[in-house]
mmCIF file of C-alpha atoms and ligand atoms in Angstrom:
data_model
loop_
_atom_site.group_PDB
_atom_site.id
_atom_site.type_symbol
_atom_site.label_atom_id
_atom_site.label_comp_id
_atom_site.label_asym_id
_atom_site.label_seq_id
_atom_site.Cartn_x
_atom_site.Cartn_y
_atom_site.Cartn_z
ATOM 1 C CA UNK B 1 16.460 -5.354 68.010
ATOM 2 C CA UNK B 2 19.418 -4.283 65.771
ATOM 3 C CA UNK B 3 21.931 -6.617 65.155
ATOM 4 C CA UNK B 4 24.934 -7.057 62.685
ATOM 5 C CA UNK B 5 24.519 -10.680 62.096
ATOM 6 C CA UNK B 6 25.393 -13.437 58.796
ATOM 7 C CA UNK B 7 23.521 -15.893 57.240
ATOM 8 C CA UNK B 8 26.190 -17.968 56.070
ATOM 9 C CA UNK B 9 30.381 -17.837 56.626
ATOM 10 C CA UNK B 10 32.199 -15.466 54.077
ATOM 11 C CA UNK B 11 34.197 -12.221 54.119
ATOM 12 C CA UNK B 12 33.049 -9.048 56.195
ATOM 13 C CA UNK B 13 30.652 -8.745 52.924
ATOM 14 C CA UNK B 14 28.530 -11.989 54.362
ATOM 15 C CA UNK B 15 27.822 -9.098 57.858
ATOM 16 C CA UNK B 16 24.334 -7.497 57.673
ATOM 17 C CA UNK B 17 23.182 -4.955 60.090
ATOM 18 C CA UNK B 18 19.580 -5.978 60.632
ATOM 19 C CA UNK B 19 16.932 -6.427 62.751
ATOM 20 C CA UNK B 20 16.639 -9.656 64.882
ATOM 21 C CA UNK B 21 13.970 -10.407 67.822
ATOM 22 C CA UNK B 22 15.220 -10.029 71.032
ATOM 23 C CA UNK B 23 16.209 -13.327 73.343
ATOM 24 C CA UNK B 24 13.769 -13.939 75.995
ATOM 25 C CA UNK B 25 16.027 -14.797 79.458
ATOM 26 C CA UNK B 26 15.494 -17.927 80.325
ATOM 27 C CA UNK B 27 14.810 -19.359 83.552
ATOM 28 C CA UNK B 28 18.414 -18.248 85.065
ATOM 29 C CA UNK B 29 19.098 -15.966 82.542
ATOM 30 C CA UNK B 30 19.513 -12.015 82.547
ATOM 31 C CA UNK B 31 18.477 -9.707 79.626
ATOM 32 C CA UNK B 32 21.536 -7.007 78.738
ATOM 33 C CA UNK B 33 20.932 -4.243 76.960
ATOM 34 C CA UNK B 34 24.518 -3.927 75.125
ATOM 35 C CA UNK B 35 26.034 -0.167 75.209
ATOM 36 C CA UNK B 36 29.706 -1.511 73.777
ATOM 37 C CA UNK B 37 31.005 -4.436 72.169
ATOM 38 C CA UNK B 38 34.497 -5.433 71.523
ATOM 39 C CA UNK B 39 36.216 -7.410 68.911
ATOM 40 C CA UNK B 40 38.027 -10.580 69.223
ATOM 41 C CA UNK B 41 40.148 -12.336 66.288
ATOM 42 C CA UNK B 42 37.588 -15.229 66.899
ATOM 43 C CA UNK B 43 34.983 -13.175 65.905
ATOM 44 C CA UNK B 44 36.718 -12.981 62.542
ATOM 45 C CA UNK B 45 37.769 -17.012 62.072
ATOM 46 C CA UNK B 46 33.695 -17.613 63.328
ATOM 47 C CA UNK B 47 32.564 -15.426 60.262
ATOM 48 C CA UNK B 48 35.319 -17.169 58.255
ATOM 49 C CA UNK B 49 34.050 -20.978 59.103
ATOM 50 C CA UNK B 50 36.089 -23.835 59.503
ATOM 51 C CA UNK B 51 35.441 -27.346 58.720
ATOM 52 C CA UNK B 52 32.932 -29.055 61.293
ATOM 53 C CA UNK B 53 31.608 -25.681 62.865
ATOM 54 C CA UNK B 54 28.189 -26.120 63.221
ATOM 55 C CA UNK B 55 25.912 -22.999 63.913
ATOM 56 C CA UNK B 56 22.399 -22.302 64.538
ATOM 57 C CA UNK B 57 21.901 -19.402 61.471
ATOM 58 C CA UNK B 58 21.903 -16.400 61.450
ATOM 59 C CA UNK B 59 24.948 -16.152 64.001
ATOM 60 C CA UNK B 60 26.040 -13.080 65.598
ATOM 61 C CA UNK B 61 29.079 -12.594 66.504
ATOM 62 C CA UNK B 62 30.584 -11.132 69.923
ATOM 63 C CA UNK B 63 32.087 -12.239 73.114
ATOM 64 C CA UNK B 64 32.878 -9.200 74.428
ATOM 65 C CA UNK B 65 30.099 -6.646 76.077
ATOM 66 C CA UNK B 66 28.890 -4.529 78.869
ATOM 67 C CA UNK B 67 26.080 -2.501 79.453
ATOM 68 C CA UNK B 68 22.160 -2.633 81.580
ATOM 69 C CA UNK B 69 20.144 -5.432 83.084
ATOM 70 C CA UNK B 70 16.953 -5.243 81.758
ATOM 71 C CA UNK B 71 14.887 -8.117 82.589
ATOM 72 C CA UNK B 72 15.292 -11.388 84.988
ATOM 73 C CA UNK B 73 14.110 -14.422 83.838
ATOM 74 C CA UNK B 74 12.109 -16.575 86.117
ATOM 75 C CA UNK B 75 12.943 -17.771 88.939
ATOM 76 C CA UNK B 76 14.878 -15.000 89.085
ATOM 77 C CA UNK B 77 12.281 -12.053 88.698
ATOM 78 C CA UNK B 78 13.522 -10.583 91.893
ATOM 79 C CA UNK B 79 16.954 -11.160 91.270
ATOM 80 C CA UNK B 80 17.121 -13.107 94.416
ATOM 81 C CA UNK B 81 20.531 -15.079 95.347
ATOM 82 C CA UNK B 82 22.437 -13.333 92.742
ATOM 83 C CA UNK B 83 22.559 -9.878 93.446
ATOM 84 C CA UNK B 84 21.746 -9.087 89.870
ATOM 85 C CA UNK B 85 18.888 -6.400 89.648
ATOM 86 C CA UNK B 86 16.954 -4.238 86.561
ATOM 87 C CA UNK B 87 19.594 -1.143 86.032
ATOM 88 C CA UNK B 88 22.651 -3.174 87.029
ATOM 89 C CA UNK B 89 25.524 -1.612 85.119
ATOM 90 C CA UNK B 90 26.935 -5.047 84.095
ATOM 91 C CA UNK B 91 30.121 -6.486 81.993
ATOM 92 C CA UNK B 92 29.525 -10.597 80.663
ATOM 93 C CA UNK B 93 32.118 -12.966 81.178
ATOM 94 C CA UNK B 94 31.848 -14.523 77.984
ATOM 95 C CA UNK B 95 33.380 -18.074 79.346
ATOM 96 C CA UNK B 96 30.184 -19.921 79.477
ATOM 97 C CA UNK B 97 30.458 -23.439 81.782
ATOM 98 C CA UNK B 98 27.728 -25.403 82.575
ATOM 99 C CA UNK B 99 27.910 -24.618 86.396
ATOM 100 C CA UNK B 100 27.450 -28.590 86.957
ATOM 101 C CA UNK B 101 29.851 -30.756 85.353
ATOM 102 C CA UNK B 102 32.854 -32.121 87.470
ATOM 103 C CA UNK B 103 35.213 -29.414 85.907
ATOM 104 C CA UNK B 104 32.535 -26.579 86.932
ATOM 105 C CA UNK B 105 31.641 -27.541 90.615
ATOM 106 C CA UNK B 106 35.990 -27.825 91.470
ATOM 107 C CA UNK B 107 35.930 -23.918 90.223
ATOM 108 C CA UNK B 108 37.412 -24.533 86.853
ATOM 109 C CA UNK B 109 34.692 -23.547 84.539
ATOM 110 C CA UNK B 110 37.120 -22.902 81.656
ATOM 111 C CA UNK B 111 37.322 -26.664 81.455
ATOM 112 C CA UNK B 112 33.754 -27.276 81.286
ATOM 113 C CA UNK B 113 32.601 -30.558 79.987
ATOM 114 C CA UNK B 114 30.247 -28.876 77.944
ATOM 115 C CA UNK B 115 31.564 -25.220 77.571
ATOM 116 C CA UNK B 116 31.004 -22.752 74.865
ATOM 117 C CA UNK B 117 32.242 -19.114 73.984
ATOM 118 C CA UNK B 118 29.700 -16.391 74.059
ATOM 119 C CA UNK B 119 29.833 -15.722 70.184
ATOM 120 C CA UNK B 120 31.172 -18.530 68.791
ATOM 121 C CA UNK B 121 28.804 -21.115 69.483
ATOM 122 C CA UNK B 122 25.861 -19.155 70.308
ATOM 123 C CA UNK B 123 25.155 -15.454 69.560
ATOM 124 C CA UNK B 124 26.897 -13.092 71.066
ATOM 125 C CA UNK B 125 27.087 -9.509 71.561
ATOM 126 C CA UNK B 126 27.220 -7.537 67.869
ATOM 127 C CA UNK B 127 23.423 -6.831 69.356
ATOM 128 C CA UNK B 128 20.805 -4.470 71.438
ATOM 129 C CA UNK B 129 20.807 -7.265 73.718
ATOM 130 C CA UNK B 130 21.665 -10.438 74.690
ATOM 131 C CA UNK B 131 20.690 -13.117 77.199
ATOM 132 C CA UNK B 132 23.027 -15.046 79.476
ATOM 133 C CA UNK B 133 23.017 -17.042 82.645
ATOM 134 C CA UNK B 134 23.324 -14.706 85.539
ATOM 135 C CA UNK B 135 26.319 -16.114 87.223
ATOM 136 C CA UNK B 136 27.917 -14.915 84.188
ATOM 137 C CA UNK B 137 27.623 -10.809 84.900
ATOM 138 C CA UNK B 138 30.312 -8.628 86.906
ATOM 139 C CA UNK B 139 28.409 -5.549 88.268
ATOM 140 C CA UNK B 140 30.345 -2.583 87.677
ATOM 141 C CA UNK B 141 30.521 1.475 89.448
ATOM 142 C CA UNK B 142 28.278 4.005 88.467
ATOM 143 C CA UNK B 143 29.977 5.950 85.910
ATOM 144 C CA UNK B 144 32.591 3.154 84.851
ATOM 145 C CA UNK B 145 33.477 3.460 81.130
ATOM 146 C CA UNK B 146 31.741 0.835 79.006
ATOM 147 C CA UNK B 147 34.461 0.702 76.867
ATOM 148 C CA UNK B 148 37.175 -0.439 79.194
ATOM 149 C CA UNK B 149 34.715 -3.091 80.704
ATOM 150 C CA UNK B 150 33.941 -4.860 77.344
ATOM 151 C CA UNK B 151 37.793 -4.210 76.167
ATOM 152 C CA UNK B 152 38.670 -5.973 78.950
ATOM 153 C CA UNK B 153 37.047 -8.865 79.891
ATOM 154 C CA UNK B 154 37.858 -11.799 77.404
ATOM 155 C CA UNK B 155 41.741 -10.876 77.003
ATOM 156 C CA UNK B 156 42.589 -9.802 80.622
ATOM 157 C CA UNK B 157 41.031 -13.069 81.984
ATOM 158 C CA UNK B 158 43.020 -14.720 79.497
ATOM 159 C CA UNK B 159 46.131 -12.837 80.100
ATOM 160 C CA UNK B 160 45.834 -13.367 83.763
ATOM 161 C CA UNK B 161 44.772 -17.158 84.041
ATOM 162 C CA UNK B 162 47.555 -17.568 81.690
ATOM 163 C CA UNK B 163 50.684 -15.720 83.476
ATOM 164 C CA UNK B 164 49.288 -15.922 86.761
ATOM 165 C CA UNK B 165 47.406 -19.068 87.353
ATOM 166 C CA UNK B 166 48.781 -21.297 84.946
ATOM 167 C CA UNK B 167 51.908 -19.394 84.871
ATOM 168 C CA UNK B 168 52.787 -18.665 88.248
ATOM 169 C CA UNK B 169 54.474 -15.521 87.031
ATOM 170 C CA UNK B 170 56.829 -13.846 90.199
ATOM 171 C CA UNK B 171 57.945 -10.604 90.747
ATOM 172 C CA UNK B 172 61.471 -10.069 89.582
ATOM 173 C CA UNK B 173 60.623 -12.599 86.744
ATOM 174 C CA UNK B 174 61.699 -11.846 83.121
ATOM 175 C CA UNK B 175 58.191 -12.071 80.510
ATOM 176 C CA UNK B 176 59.340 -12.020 76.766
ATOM 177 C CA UNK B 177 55.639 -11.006 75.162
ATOM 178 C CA UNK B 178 56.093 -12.054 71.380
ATOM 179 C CA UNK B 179 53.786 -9.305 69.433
ATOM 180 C CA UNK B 180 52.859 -5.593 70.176
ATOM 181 C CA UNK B 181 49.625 -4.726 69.421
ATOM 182 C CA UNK B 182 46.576 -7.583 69.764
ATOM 183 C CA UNK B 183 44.400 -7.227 72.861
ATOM 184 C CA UNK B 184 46.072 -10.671 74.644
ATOM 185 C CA UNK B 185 49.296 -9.113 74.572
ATOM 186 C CA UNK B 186 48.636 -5.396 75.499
ATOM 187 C CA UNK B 187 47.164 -6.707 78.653
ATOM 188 C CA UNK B 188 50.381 -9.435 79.008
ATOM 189 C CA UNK B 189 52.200 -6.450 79.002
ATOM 190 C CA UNK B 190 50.280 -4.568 81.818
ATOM 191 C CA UNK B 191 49.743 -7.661 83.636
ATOM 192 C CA UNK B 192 53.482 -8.381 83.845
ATOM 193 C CA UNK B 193 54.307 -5.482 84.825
ATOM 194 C CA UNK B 194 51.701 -4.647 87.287
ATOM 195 C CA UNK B 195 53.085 -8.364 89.022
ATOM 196 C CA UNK B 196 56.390 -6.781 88.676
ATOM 197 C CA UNK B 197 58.311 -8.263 86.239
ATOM 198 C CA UNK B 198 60.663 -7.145 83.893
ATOM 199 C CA UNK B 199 58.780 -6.783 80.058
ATOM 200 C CA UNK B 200 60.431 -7.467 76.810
ATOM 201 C CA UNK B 201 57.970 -7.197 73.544
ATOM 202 C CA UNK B 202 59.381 -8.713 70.315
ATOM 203 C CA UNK B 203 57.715 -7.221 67.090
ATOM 204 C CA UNK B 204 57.997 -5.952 63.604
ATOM 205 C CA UNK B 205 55.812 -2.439 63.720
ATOM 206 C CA UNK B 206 58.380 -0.048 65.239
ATOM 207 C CA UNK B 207 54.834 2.181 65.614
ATOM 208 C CA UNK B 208 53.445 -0.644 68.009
ATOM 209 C CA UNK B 209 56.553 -1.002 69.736
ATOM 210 C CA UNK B 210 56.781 2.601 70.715
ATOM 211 C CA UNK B 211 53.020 2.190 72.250
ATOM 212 C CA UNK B 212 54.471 -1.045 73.861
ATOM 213 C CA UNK B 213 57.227 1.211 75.275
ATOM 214 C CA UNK B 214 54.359 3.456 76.445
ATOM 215 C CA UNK B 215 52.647 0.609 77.854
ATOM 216 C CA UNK B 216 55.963 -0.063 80.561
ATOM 217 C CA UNK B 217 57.536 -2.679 78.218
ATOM 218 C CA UNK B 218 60.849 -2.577 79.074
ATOM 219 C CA UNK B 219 63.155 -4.006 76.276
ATOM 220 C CA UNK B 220 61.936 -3.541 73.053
ATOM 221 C CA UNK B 221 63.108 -5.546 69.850
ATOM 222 C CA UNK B 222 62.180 -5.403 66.505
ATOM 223 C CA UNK B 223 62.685 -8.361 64.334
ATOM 224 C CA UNK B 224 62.454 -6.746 60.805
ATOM 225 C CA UNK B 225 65.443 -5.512 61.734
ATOM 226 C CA UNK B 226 66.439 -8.379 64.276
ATOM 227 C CA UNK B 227 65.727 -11.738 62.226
ATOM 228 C CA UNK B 228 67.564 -13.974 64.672
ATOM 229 C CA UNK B 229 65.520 -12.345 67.722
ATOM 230 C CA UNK B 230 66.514 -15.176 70.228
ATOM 231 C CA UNK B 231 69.677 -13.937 70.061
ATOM 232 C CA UNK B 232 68.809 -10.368 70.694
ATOM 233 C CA UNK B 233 66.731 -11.516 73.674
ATOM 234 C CA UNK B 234 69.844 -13.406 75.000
ATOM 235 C CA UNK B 235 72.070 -10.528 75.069
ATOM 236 C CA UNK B 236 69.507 -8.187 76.433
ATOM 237 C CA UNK B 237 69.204 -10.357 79.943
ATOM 238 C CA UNK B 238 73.273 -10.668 80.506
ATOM 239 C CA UNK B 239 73.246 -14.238 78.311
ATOM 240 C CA UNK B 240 70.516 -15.480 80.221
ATOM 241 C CA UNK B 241 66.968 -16.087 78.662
ATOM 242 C CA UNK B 242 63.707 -15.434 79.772
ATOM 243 C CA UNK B 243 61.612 -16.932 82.551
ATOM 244 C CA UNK B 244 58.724 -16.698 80.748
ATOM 245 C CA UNK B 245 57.649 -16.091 77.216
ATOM 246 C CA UNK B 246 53.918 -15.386 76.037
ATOM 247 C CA UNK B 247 53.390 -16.895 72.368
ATOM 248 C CA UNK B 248 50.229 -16.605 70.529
ATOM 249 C CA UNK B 249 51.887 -16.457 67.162
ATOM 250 C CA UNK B 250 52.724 -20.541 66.955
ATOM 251 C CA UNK B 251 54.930 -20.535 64.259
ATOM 252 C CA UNK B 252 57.289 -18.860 66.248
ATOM 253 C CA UNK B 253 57.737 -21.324 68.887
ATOM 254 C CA UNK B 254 61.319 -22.618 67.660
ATOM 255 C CA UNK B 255 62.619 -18.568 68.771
ATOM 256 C CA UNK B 256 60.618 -18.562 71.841
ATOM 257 C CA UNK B 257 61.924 -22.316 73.217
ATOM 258 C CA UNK B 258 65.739 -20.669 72.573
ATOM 259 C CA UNK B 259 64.842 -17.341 74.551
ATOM 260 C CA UNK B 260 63.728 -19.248 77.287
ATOM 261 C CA UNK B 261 66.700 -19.923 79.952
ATOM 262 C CA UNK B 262 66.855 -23.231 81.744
ATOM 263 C CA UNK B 263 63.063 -23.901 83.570
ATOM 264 C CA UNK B 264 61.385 -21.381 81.542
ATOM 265 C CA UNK B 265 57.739 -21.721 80.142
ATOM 266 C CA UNK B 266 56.589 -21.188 77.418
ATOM 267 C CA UNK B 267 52.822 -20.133 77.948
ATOM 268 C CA UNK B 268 50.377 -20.047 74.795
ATOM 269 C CA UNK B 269 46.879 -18.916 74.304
ATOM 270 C CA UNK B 270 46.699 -18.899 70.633
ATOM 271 C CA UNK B 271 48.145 -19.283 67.474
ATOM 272 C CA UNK B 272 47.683 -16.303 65.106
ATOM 273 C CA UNK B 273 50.204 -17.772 62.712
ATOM 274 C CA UNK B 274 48.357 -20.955 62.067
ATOM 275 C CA UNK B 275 47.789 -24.206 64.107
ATOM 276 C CA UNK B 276 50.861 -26.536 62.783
ATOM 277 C CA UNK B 277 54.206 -25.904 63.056
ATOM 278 C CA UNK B 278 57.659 -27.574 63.983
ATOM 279 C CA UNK B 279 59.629 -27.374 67.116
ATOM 280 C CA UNK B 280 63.037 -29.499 68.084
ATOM 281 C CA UNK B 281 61.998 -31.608 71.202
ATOM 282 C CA UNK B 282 65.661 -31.118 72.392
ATOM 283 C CA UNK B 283 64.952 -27.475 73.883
ATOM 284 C CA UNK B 284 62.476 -28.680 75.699
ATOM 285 C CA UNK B 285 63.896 -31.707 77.583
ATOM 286 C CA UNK B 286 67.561 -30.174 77.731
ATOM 287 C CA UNK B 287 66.651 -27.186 79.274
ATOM 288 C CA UNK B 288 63.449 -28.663 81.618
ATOM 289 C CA UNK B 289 61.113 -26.228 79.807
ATOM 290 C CA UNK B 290 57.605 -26.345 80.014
ATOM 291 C CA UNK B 291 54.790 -25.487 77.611
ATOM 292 C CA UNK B 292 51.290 -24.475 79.331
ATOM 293 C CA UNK B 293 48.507 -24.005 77.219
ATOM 294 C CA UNK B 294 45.589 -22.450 78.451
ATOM 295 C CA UNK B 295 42.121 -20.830 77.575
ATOM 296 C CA UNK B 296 40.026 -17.959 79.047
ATOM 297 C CA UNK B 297 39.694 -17.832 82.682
ATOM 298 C CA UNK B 298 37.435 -19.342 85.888
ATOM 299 C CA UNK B 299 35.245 -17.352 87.438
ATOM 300 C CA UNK B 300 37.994 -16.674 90.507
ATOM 301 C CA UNK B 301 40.257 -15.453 87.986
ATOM 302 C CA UNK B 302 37.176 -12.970 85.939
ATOM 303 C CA UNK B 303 36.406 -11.179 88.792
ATOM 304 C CA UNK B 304 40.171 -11.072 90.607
ATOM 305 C CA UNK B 305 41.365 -9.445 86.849
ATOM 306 C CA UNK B 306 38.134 -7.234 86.374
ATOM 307 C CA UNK B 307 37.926 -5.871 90.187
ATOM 308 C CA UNK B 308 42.192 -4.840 89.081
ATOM 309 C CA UNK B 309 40.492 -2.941 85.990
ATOM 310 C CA UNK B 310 37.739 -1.001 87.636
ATOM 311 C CA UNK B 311 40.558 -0.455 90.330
ATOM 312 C CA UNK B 312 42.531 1.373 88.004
ATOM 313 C CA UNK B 313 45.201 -0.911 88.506
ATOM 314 C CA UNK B 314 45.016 -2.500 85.575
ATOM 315 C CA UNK B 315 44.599 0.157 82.432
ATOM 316 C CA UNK B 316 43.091 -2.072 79.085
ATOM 317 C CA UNK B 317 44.269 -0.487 75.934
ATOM 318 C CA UNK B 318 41.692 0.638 73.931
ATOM 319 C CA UNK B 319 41.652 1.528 69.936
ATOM 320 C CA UNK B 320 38.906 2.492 67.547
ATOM 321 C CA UNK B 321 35.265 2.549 68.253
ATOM 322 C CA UNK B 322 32.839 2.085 65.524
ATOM 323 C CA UNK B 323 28.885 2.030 65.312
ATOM 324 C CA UNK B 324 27.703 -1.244 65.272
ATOM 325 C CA UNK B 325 26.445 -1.050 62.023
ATOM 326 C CA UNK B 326 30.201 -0.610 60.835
ATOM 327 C CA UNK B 327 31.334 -4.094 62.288
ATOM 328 C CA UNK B 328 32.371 -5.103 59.174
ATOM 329 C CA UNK B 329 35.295 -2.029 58.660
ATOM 330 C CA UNK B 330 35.929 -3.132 62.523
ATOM 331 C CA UNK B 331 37.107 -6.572 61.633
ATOM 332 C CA UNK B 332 38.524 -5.558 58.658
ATOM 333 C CA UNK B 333 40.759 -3.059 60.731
ATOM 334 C CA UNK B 334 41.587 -6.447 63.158
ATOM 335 C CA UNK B 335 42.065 -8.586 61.026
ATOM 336 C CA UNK B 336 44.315 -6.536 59.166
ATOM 337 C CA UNK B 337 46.035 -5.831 62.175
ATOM 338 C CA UNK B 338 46.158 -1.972 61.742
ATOM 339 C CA UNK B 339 45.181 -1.718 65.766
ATOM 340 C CA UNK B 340 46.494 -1.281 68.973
ATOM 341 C CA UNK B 341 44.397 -2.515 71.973
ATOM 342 C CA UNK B 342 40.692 -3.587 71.588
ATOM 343 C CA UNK B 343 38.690 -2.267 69.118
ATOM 344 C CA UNK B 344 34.970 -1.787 70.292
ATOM 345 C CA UNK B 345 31.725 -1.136 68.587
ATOM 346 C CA UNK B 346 29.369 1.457 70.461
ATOM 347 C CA UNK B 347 25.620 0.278 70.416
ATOM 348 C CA UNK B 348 23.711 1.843 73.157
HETATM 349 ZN ZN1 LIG W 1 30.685 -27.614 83.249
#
């Protein structure tokens, strides 16, 4: 098969577009043929390395995909008990549990004992094809646009599990979404508002704010201009705070724990500004806040958010598309943070 895959960790120079033999299913397993790919900043810090990552080499990289069951592999040759058949337009949950540990059998897979990313930890989707387990595959409508599927499945679990589940987001709530334009917060954005909250978006790219706008965000604020931006979020909900803030930056945790108003949470899925940082302990006991970390989504969650998206009641944001053999100037373009939405890689 073709594959954009690296030996070793580097810059996008260590990517190769190659040719790879194509994974056998397991017993369990289902054999995609992959029509789109989307990126991930993982994708880009799994290239990079960091210290104790250990890989089987070459890696490929990819969480995100969606496209054709091809093969079954025994038992499963008939595709019996999971409703997965040959010519199944299918999108992968990339959130791979073990389906036996203690975490997995009470329904929350994302805390698998043993649990592993599609793409970081074994290869993903920057491929023809790829195997996973079956449970892992959301059958999709006849005609459904590849793009949106694979754009949307690792960030609007995450966005969900982590407003909704975690969150307990209300309607009538206020979200303060720190960022514009990565594909966590786009979907933050239409996730809040499609649970009826009132949106404000706090970012530097007056460009990505007006898409933000365009996106329902209510309040926008721009803090090139707005350094102190707690402040400008205070006076934008009459002196009150936030109910919720979504911060995947990190470093900016200090401006999000003032935004909040008493009983807020702070929720976090990332941090895109680095993994250390300071914060004063007094916010967070004075004003009863609480912090809620969380990663990915069960499968409850996967197919709740991805049954909104083929609904059309959830719309993912979608960027550039580039042929796979281009993943390099893909990442490049994320990493650099020149898009909007989820940038995808057509392969089929
Ligand atoms: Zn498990």
């Amino acid at each position: 098969m073709k594959t954009t895959l690296f030996h070793q960790h580097g810059g996008p120079e260590a990517l190769e577009y190659t040719d790879f033999p194509t994974p056998e299913p397991k017993p369990g397993e289902v054999l995609v043929k992959l029509k789109v790919a989307a990126l991930n900043r993982m994708d880009v810090m799994v290239r990079n390395g960091w210290p104790g990552l250990k890989l089987e080499m070459p890696h490929i990289n990819g969480a995100d995909g969606a496209g054709e069951v091809v093969a079954l592999g025994s038992p499963l040759s008939m595709g019996e008990g999971l409703g997965v058949r040959a010519d199944d337009r299918v999108v992968i949950n990339p959130n791979l549990g073990c389906g036996e540990c203690d975490y997995c059998l009470s329904g929350w897979d994302n805390m698998c004992r043993n649990w592993h990313l599609l793409g970081e930890t074994v290869r993903g989707t920057y491929a023809e094809y790829v195997s996973v387990p079956a449970r892992q595959l959301y059958k999709l409508p006849d005609n459904f646009d590849f793009h949106v599927a694979a754009g949307a499945a690792l960030v609007y679990q995450t966005a969900w599990h982590s407003l909704i589940t975690r969150g307990k987001l209300q309607t009538g709530e206020t979200v303060l979404i720190v960022g514009a334009g990565g594909g966590v917060n786009t979907a933050s954005i239409d996730i809040a508002k499609f649970s009826g909250a009132q949106v404000l978006v706090v970012g530097s790219d007056a460009k990505k704010l007006g898409k933000a706008e365009a996106l329902g965000a209510d309040v926008l604020i721009d803090r090139s201009k707005e350094e102190n931006w707690s402040k400008a979020v205070f006076l934008a909900t009459n002196r009150q705070g936030v109910d919720v803030v979504v911060d995947n930056v990190g470093t900016t945790f200090m401006h999000s724990l003032r935004a909040l108003k008493k009983g807020g949470r702070l929720i976090t899925v990332g941090n895109s500004g680095g993994p250390k940082f300071e914060i004063d302990n007094r916010y967070v006991f004075a004003k009863h806040l609480s912090i809620i970390g969380s990663t990915m989504s069960h499968m409850t969650d996967f197919s709740t958010v991805m049954d909104l998206v083929v609904a059309g009641k959830l719309k993912p944001t979608l960027d550039q598309s580039f042929p796979l053999s281009e993943a390099a100037a893909a990442q490049e373009r994320l990493w650099m943070g020149k898009n909007f939405g989820k940038i995808t890689l057509d392969i089929g």
